[in-house]
PDB file of C-alpha atoms in Angstrom:
ATOM      1  CA  UNK A   1     105.325 106.996 108.909  1.00 71.00           C
ATOM      2  CA  UNK A   2     106.222 104.573 111.665  1.00 84.00           C
ATOM      3  CA  UNK A   3     107.190 101.210 110.257  1.00 92.00           C
ATOM      4  CA  UNK A   4     107.534  99.603 113.695  1.00 95.00           C
ATOM      5  CA  UNK A   5     104.876 100.361 116.263  1.00 95.00           C
ATOM      6  CA  UNK A   6     104.654  99.603 119.941  1.00 96.00           C
ATOM      7  CA  UNK A   7     101.196 100.821 120.813  1.00 92.00           C
ATOM      8  CA  UNK A   8     101.447 100.426 124.573  1.00 94.00           C
ATOM      9  CA  UNK A   9     103.728 103.068 126.083  1.00 94.00           C
ATOM     10  CA  UNK A  10     103.645 101.327 129.445  1.00 96.00           C
ATOM     11  CA  UNK A  11     102.720  98.065 131.139  1.00 97.00           C
ATOM     12  CA  UNK A  12     102.523  97.068 134.799  1.00 97.00           C
ATOM     13  CA  UNK A  13     102.711  93.439 135.894  1.00 97.00           C
ATOM     14  CA  UNK A  14     102.882  91.679 139.235  1.00 97.00           C
ATOM     15  CA  UNK A  15     106.067  89.835 140.060  1.00 97.00           C
ATOM     16  CA  UNK A  16     105.838  86.180 139.062  1.00 97.00           C
ATOM     17  CA  UNK A  17     103.179  86.772 136.401  1.00 97.00           C
ATOM     18  CA  UNK A  18     103.617  86.868 132.651  1.00 98.00           C
ATOM     19  CA  UNK A  19     104.558  90.079 130.833  1.00 98.00           C
ATOM     20  CA  UNK A  20     103.494  90.344 127.208  1.00 98.00           C
ATOM     21  CA  UNK A  21     104.892  93.169 125.103  1.00 98.00           C
ATOM     22  CA  UNK A  22     103.548  93.680 121.616  1.00 98.00           C
ATOM     23  CA  UNK A  23     104.945  95.074 118.403  1.00 97.00           C
ATOM     24  CA  UNK A  24     103.428  95.600 114.946  1.00 97.00           C
ATOM     25  CA  UNK A  25     105.204  96.377 111.707  1.00 97.00           C
ATOM     26  CA  UNK A  26     104.111  97.557 108.289  1.00 96.00           C
ATOM     27  CA  UNK A  27     107.110  96.866 106.064  1.00 92.00           C
ATOM     28  CA  UNK A  28     106.703  93.421 104.492  1.00 92.00           C
ATOM     29  CA  UNK A  29     110.415  93.411 103.642  1.00 90.00           C
ATOM     30  CA  UNK A  30     111.363  93.099 107.298  1.00 91.00           C
ATOM     31  CA  UNK A  31     112.667  89.608 107.920  1.00 89.00           C
ATOM     32  CA  UNK A  32     114.663  89.825 111.122  1.00 91.00           C
ATOM     33  CA  UNK A  33     113.389  91.104 114.433  1.00 94.00           C
ATOM     34  CA  UNK A  34     115.031  91.932 117.727  1.00 94.00           C
ATOM     35  CA  UNK A  35     114.075  93.022 121.217  1.00 97.00           C
ATOM     36  CA  UNK A  36     116.252  95.351 123.217  1.00 96.00           C
ATOM     37  CA  UNK A  37     115.978  96.295 126.880  1.00 97.00           C
ATOM     38  CA  UNK A  38     116.986  99.700 128.179  1.00 96.00           C
ATOM     39  CA  UNK A  39     117.585 100.850 131.737  1.00 95.00           C
ATOM     40  CA  UNK A  40     117.721 104.573 132.568  1.00 92.00           C
ATOM     41  CA  UNK A  41     120.999 106.292 131.700  1.00 89.00           C
ATOM     42  CA  UNK A  42     122.224 103.231 129.813  1.00 93.00           C
ATOM     43  CA  UNK A  43     122.225 102.198 126.170  1.00 95.00           C
ATOM     44  CA  UNK A  44     119.834  99.547 124.880  1.00 95.00           C
ATOM     45  CA  UNK A  45     121.055  95.982 125.354  1.00 94.00           C
ATOM     46  CA  UNK A  46     120.197  93.095 123.075  1.00 93.00           C
ATOM     47  CA  UNK A  47     117.721  90.636 124.537  1.00 96.00           C
ATOM     48  CA  UNK A  48     116.471  88.164 121.945  1.00 95.00           C
ATOM     49  CA  UNK A  49     115.898  87.934 118.201  1.00 93.00           C
ATOM     50  CA  UNK A  50     113.939  85.945 115.654  1.00 94.00           C
ATOM     51  CA  UNK A  51     114.274  85.327 111.952  1.00 91.00           C
ATOM     52  CA  UNK A  52     111.231  85.348 109.716  1.00 91.00           C
ATOM     53  CA  UNK A  53     111.732  81.654 108.963  1.00 92.00           C
ATOM     54  CA  UNK A  54     110.705  80.896 112.547  1.00 94.00           C
ATOM     55  CA  UNK A  55     107.589  81.669 114.520  1.00 95.00           C
ATOM     56  CA  UNK A  56     109.056  81.260 117.989  1.00 97.00           C
ATOM     57  CA  UNK A  57     112.390  81.663 119.715  1.00 97.00           C
ATOM     58  CA  UNK A  58     112.992  80.996 123.376  1.00 97.00           C
ATOM     59  CA  UNK A  59     115.818  81.977 125.697  1.00 96.00           C
ATOM     60  CA  UNK A  60     115.261  81.213 129.345  1.00 97.00           C
ATOM     61  CA  UNK A  61     112.411  83.330 130.662  1.00 97.00           C
ATOM     62  CA  UNK A  62     112.112  85.215 127.367  1.00 98.00           C
ATOM     63  CA  UNK A  63     110.169  84.009 124.332  1.00 98.00           C
ATOM     64  CA  UNK A  64     109.504  85.921 121.142  1.00 98.00           C
ATOM     65  CA  UNK A  65     106.604  84.969 118.892  1.00 98.00           C
ATOM     66  CA  UNK A  66     106.302  86.078 115.271  1.00 97.00           C
ATOM     67  CA  UNK A  67     103.073  86.127 113.253  1.00 97.00           C
ATOM     68  CA  UNK A  68     104.112  87.136 109.748  1.00 95.00           C
ATOM     69  CA  UNK A  69     100.623  87.159 108.286  1.00 95.00           C
ATOM     70  CA  UNK A  70      99.525  89.628 110.939  1.00 96.00           C
ATOM     71  CA  UNK A  71     102.862  91.484 110.873  1.00 96.00           C
ATOM     72  CA  UNK A  72     102.952  91.143 114.639  1.00 97.00           C
ATOM     73  CA  UNK A  73     105.459  89.990 117.173  1.00 97.00           C
ATOM     74  CA  UNK A  74     105.355  89.710 120.915  1.00 98.00           C
ATOM     75  CA  UNK A  75     107.796  89.218 123.752  1.00 98.00           C
ATOM     76  CA  UNK A  76     106.751  87.044 126.681  1.00 98.00           C
ATOM     77  CA  UNK A  77     108.586  87.184 129.987  1.00 98.00           C
ATOM     78  CA  UNK A  78     107.740  84.383 132.398  1.00 97.00           C
ATOM     79  CA  UNK A  79     107.991  84.726 135.317  1.00 97.00           C
ATOM     80  CA  UNK A  80     108.414  88.486 135.509  1.00 98.00           C
ATOM     81  CA  UNK A  81     110.922  89.803 138.020  1.00 97.00           C
ATOM     82  CA  UNK A  82     111.425  93.318 139.427  1.00 97.00           C
ATOM     83  CA  UNK A  83     114.791  93.479 137.633  1.00 96.00           C
ATOM     84  CA  UNK A  84     112.909  93.214 134.338  1.00 97.00           C
ATOM     85  CA  UNK A  85     111.535  96.718 134.882  1.00 97.00           C
ATOM     86  CA  UNK A  86     112.907  98.665 131.921  1.00 97.00           C
ATOM     87  CA  UNK A  87     111.934 100.072 128.539  1.00 96.00           C
ATOM     88  CA  UNK A  88     111.659  97.396 125.864  1.00 98.00           C
ATOM     89  CA  UNK A  89     112.257  98.253 122.217  1.00 96.00           C
ATOM     90  CA  UNK A  90     111.191  96.189 119.271  1.00 96.00           C
ATOM     91  CA  UNK A  91     113.447  96.499 116.193  1.00 94.00           C
ATOM     92  CA  UNK A  92     113.262  95.162 112.657  1.00 93.00           C
ATOM     93  CA  UNK A  93     115.615  94.768 109.729  1.00 89.00           C
ATOM     94  CA  UNK A  94     115.349  93.947 106.037  1.00 85.00           C
ATOM     95  CA  UNK A  95     118.280  91.659 106.584  1.00 67.00           C
ATOM     96  CA  UNK A  96     120.113  90.519 103.486  1.00 57.00           C
ATOM     97  CA  UNK A  97     117.849  92.324 101.085  1.00 47.00           C
ATOM     98  CA  UNK A  98     120.644  94.476  99.764  1.00 48.00           C
ATOM     99  CA  UNK A  99     120.668  98.181 100.523  1.00 47.00           C
ATOM    100  CA  UNK A 100     119.871  98.694 104.161  1.00 50.00           C
ATOM    101  CA  UNK A 101     121.385  95.436 105.332  1.00 60.00           C
ATOM    102  CA  UNK A 102     121.874  95.481 109.070  1.00 71.00           C
ATOM    103  CA  UNK A 103     119.968  98.720 109.516  1.00 80.00           C
ATOM    104  CA  UNK A 104     117.507  98.489 112.375  1.00 87.00           C
ATOM    105  CA  UNK A 105     114.204 100.339 112.590  1.00 91.00           C
ATOM    106  CA  UNK A 106     113.059 100.735 116.184  1.00 94.00           C
ATOM    107  CA  UNK A 107     109.682 101.131 117.805  1.00 95.00           C
ATOM    108  CA  UNK A 108     109.251 103.839 120.420  1.00 94.00           C
ATOM    109  CA  UNK A 109     109.382 101.416 123.318  1.00 95.00           C
ATOM    110  CA  UNK A 110     107.175 100.071 126.080  1.00 96.00           C
ATOM    111  CA  UNK A 111     108.017 100.808 129.693  1.00 97.00           C
ATOM    112  CA  UNK A 112     107.546  97.660 131.766  1.00 98.00           C
ATOM    113  CA  UNK A 113     107.103  97.951 135.519  1.00 98.00           C
ATOM    114  CA  UNK A 114     107.184  94.714 137.511  1.00 97.00           C
ATOM    115  CA  UNK A 115     105.609  95.240 140.890  1.00 96.00           C
ATOM    116  CA  UNK A 116     107.019  93.197 143.801  1.00 94.00           C
TER     117      UNK A 116
ATOM    118  CA  UNK B   1     135.929  93.364 127.621  1.00 63.00           C
ATOM    119  CA  UNK B   2     135.086  97.022 127.253  1.00 82.00           C
ATOM    120  CA  UNK B   3     131.861  97.739 125.463  1.00 93.00           C
ATOM    121  CA  UNK B   4     131.166 100.682 123.230  1.00 96.00           C
ATOM    122  CA  UNK B   5     132.596 103.830 124.784  1.00 97.00           C
ATOM    123  CA  UNK B   6     131.056 107.243 124.247  1.00 97.00           C
ATOM    124  CA  UNK B   7     132.205 110.642 125.392  1.00 96.00           C
ATOM    125  CA  UNK B   8     131.171 112.953 126.795  1.00 97.00           C
ATOM    126  CA  UNK B   9     128.260 111.443 128.729  1.00 96.00           C
ATOM    127  CA  UNK B  10     126.631 114.839 129.074  1.00 97.00           C
ATOM    128  CA  UNK B  11     127.092 117.976 127.024  1.00 97.00           C
ATOM    129  CA  UNK B  12     125.474 121.336 127.599  1.00 97.00           C
ATOM    130  CA  UNK B  13     126.145 124.017 125.042  1.00 96.00           C
ATOM    131  CA  UNK B  14     124.694 127.193 123.691  1.00 96.00           C
ATOM    132  CA  UNK B  15     122.949 127.577 120.388  1.00 96.00           C
ATOM    133  CA  UNK B  16     125.381 128.196 117.565  1.00 96.00           C
ATOM    134  CA  UNK B  17     128.275 126.355 119.145  1.00 97.00           C
ATOM    135  CA  UNK B  18     129.992 123.356 117.592  1.00 97.00           C
ATOM    136  CA  UNK B  19     129.440 120.024 119.332  1.00 97.00           C
ATOM    137  CA  UNK B  20     131.552 116.909 118.828  1.00 98.00           C
ATOM    138  CA  UNK B  21     130.457 113.533 120.127  1.00 98.00           C
ATOM    139  CA  UNK B  22     132.931 110.660 120.239  1.00 98.00           C
ATOM    140  CA  UNK B  23     132.640 106.907 120.007  1.00 98.00           C
ATOM    141  CA  UNK B  24     134.992 103.976 120.367  1.00 97.00           C
ATOM    142  CA  UNK B  25     133.396 100.771 119.032  1.00 97.00           C
ATOM    143  CA  UNK B  26     134.043  97.277 120.305  1.00 95.00           C
ATOM    144  CA  UNK B  27     137.344  96.032 118.950  1.00 94.00           C
ATOM    145  CA  UNK B  28     136.906  93.897 115.850  1.00 92.00           C
ATOM    146  CA  UNK B  29     133.427  95.113 115.010  1.00 92.00           C
ATOM    147  CA  UNK B  30     132.965  96.023 111.339  1.00 89.00           C
ATOM    148  CA  UNK B  31     129.873  98.191 111.638  1.00 91.00           C
ATOM    149  CA  UNK B  32     129.319 101.422 113.522  1.00 94.00           C
ATOM    150  CA  UNK B  33     125.986 103.154 113.880  1.00 95.00           C
ATOM    151  CA  UNK B  34     124.968 106.586 115.188  1.00 97.00           C
ATOM    152  CA  UNK B  35     121.430 106.991 116.579  1.00 96.00           C
ATOM    153  CA  UNK B  36     119.473 109.849 118.079  1.00 96.00           C
ATOM    154  CA  UNK B  37     116.735 109.315 120.646  1.00 94.00           C
ATOM    155  CA  UNK B  38     114.011 111.880 121.281  1.00 92.00           C
ATOM    156  CA  UNK B  39     110.622 111.612 122.923  1.00 87.00           C
ATOM    157  CA  UNK B  40     108.841 112.520 119.708  1.00 86.00           C
ATOM    158  CA  UNK B  41     110.681 110.295 117.248  1.00 87.00           C
ATOM    159  CA  UNK B  42     112.167 107.533 119.395  1.00 89.00           C
ATOM    160  CA  UNK B  43     115.436 105.940 118.254  1.00 92.00           C
ATOM    161  CA  UNK B  44     116.431 107.074 114.789  1.00 92.00           C
ATOM    162  CA  UNK B  45     119.389 105.872 112.778  1.00 92.00           C
ATOM    163  CA  UNK B  46     121.465 108.819 111.598  1.00 95.00           C
ATOM    164  CA  UNK B  47     124.339 107.152 109.755  1.00 94.00           C
ATOM    165  CA  UNK B  48     126.258 103.916 109.684  1.00 92.00           C
ATOM    166  CA  UNK B  49     129.717 102.828 108.617  1.00 93.00           C
ATOM    167  CA  UNK B  50     131.105  99.535 107.400  1.00 91.00           C
ATOM    168  CA  UNK B  51     134.868  99.118 107.641  1.00 92.00           C
ATOM    169  CA  UNK B  52     135.199 102.866 108.290  1.00 94.00           C
ATOM    170  CA  UNK B  53     133.280 103.787 105.123  1.00 94.00           C
ATOM    171  CA  UNK B  54     129.940 105.629 105.424  1.00 94.00           C
ATOM    172  CA  UNK B  55     127.271 103.404 103.889  1.00 90.00           C
ATOM    173  CA  UNK B  56     124.045 105.291 104.477  1.00 88.00           C
ATOM    174  CA  UNK B  57     123.710 108.814 105.837  1.00 91.00           C
ATOM    175  CA  UNK B  58     120.095 109.326 104.789  1.00 89.00           C
ATOM    176  CA  UNK B  59     119.085 109.725 108.423  1.00 90.00           C
ATOM    177  CA  UNK B  60     121.328 112.730 109.001  1.00 93.00           C
ATOM    178  CA  UNK B  61     118.821 115.536 109.512  1.00 86.00           C
ATOM    179  CA  UNK B  62     120.693 118.445 107.964  1.00 85.00           C
ATOM    180  CA  UNK B  63     124.021 119.596 106.613  1.00 91.00           C
ATOM    181  CA  UNK B  64     124.803 120.824 110.099  1.00 95.00           C
ATOM    182  CA  UNK B  65     125.412 117.189 111.005  1.00 96.00           C
ATOM    183  CA  UNK B  66     128.515 115.330 109.898  1.00 97.00           C
ATOM    184  CA  UNK B  67     130.152 112.069 110.937  1.00 97.00           C
ATOM    185  CA  UNK B  68     133.574 110.610 110.370  1.00 97.00           C
ATOM    186  CA  UNK B  69     135.343 107.377 111.085  1.00 97.00           C
ATOM    187  CA  UNK B  70     139.052 107.935 110.512  1.00 96.00           C
ATOM    188  CA  UNK B  71     139.983 104.468 111.765  1.00 94.00           C
ATOM    189  CA  UNK B  72     138.425 101.278 113.064  1.00 94.00           C
ATOM    190  CA  UNK B  73     138.514 102.385 116.678  1.00 95.00           C
ATOM    191  CA  UNK B  74     137.140 105.907 116.554  1.00 96.00           C
ATOM    192  CA  UNK B  75     134.202 107.863 115.179  1.00 98.00           C
ATOM    193  CA  UNK B  76     132.866 111.366 115.676  1.00 98.00           C
ATOM    194  CA  UNK B  77     129.501 112.989 115.166  1.00 98.00           C
ATOM    195  CA  UNK B  78     129.697 116.734 114.784  1.00 97.00           C
ATOM    196  CA  UNK B  79     126.935 119.328 114.864  1.00 97.00           C
ATOM    197  CA  UNK B  80     127.843 122.779 113.624  1.00 96.00           C
ATOM    198  CA  UNK B  81     126.113 125.067 114.428  1.00 96.00           C
ATOM    199  CA  UNK B  82     124.009 123.455 117.121  1.00 96.00           C
ATOM    200  CA  UNK B  83     120.359 124.359 117.689  1.00 96.00           C
ATOM    201  CA  UNK B  84     117.992 123.739 120.630  1.00 96.00           C
ATOM    202  CA  UNK B  85     116.067 121.143 118.587  1.00 95.00           C
ATOM    203  CA  UNK B  86     119.231 119.040 118.449  1.00 96.00           C
ATOM    204  CA  UNK B  87     118.813 118.321 122.164  1.00 97.00           C
ATOM    205  CA  UNK B  88     118.550 114.541 122.481  1.00 97.00           C
ATOM    206  CA  UNK B  89     120.433 111.453 123.582  1.00 97.00           C
ATOM    207  CA  UNK B  90     122.892 110.304 120.941  1.00 98.00           C
ATOM    208  CA  UNK B  91     123.880 106.646 120.900  1.00 97.00           C
ATOM    209  CA  UNK B  92     126.688 104.915 119.138  1.00 97.00           C
ATOM    210  CA  UNK B  93     126.454 101.179 118.467  1.00 95.00           C
ATOM    211  CA  UNK B  94     128.733  98.641 116.845  1.00 94.00           C
ATOM    212  CA  UNK B  95     128.329  95.147 115.476  1.00 90.00           C
ATOM    213  CA  UNK B  96     130.208  92.330 113.883  1.00 86.00           C
ATOM    214  CA  UNK B  97     128.628  91.035 110.693  1.00 70.00           C
ATOM    215  CA  UNK B  98     124.985  90.606 111.638  1.00 69.00           C
ATOM    216  CA  UNK B  99     122.087  92.411 113.170  1.00 72.00           C
ATOM    217  CA  UNK B 100     122.930  92.317 116.873  1.00 84.00           C
ATOM    218  CA  UNK B 101     124.145  95.790 117.684  1.00 90.00           C
ATOM    219  CA  UNK B 102     125.859  96.715 120.927  1.00 93.00           C
ATOM    220  CA  UNK B 103     125.103 100.174 122.197  1.00 95.00           C
ATOM    221  CA  UNK B 104     127.161 102.635 124.168  1.00 97.00           C
ATOM    222  CA  UNK B 105     125.735 104.471 127.178  1.00 96.00           C
ATOM    223  CA  UNK B 106     124.826 107.516 125.107  1.00 97.00           C
ATOM    224  CA  UNK B 107     125.598 111.225 125.211  1.00 98.00           C
ATOM    225  CA  UNK B 108     122.860 113.477 126.526  1.00 97.00           C
ATOM    226  CA  UNK B 109     123.092 116.729 124.581  1.00 98.00           C
ATOM    227  CA  UNK B 110     121.363 119.890 125.733  1.00 97.00           C
ATOM    228  CA  UNK B 111     121.510 122.937 123.493  1.00 97.00           C
ATOM    229  CA  UNK B 112     120.361 126.107 125.227  1.00 96.00           C
TER     230      UNK B 112
END
């Protein structure tokens, strides 16, 4: 049973436009969320995170939104650039809830293609 | 600063052979994680260590898999005997206290 779901395997966006990547989760104990970016033949790299006490976190062109009632988060990239083309993974953690602290559960990823 | 180092980057072996994957975490990091990535299952956590001690190995698929961390700067993931279904990319990641994990480049394992 997938606890973190990224329902869109791929997304294509024109350069300069907004990219919106979505993620849903089922485990109500998750309270910390992260986005990772992965280029081919490389390991995932940390992009941005959000704690469940917030509903938005922004870092430059990247903004993550969290809707706890809907168990949904999204990553917005504005403006999108060709170098953003990569696979984006959503990850979630139960945080300081005891056993399982710092374990991350990953979605299967969304491949973003930014077209020049 | 060097990131997480994994070796080998690629491994091709025959079914039944022993495979050892190696990882050097970022210096000073207290946590080390081993993941496996496949098309079917995505990124799965296999095992993680805190201060060289295995904390949770519930993700290790079978007894054929074992992991060790003899010191703070080295960990191994061993598969014995290997099977074709073990073919995947294996990632090692490390972190200081917290959730931000830093991943190595991965080892692509092919078992024929």
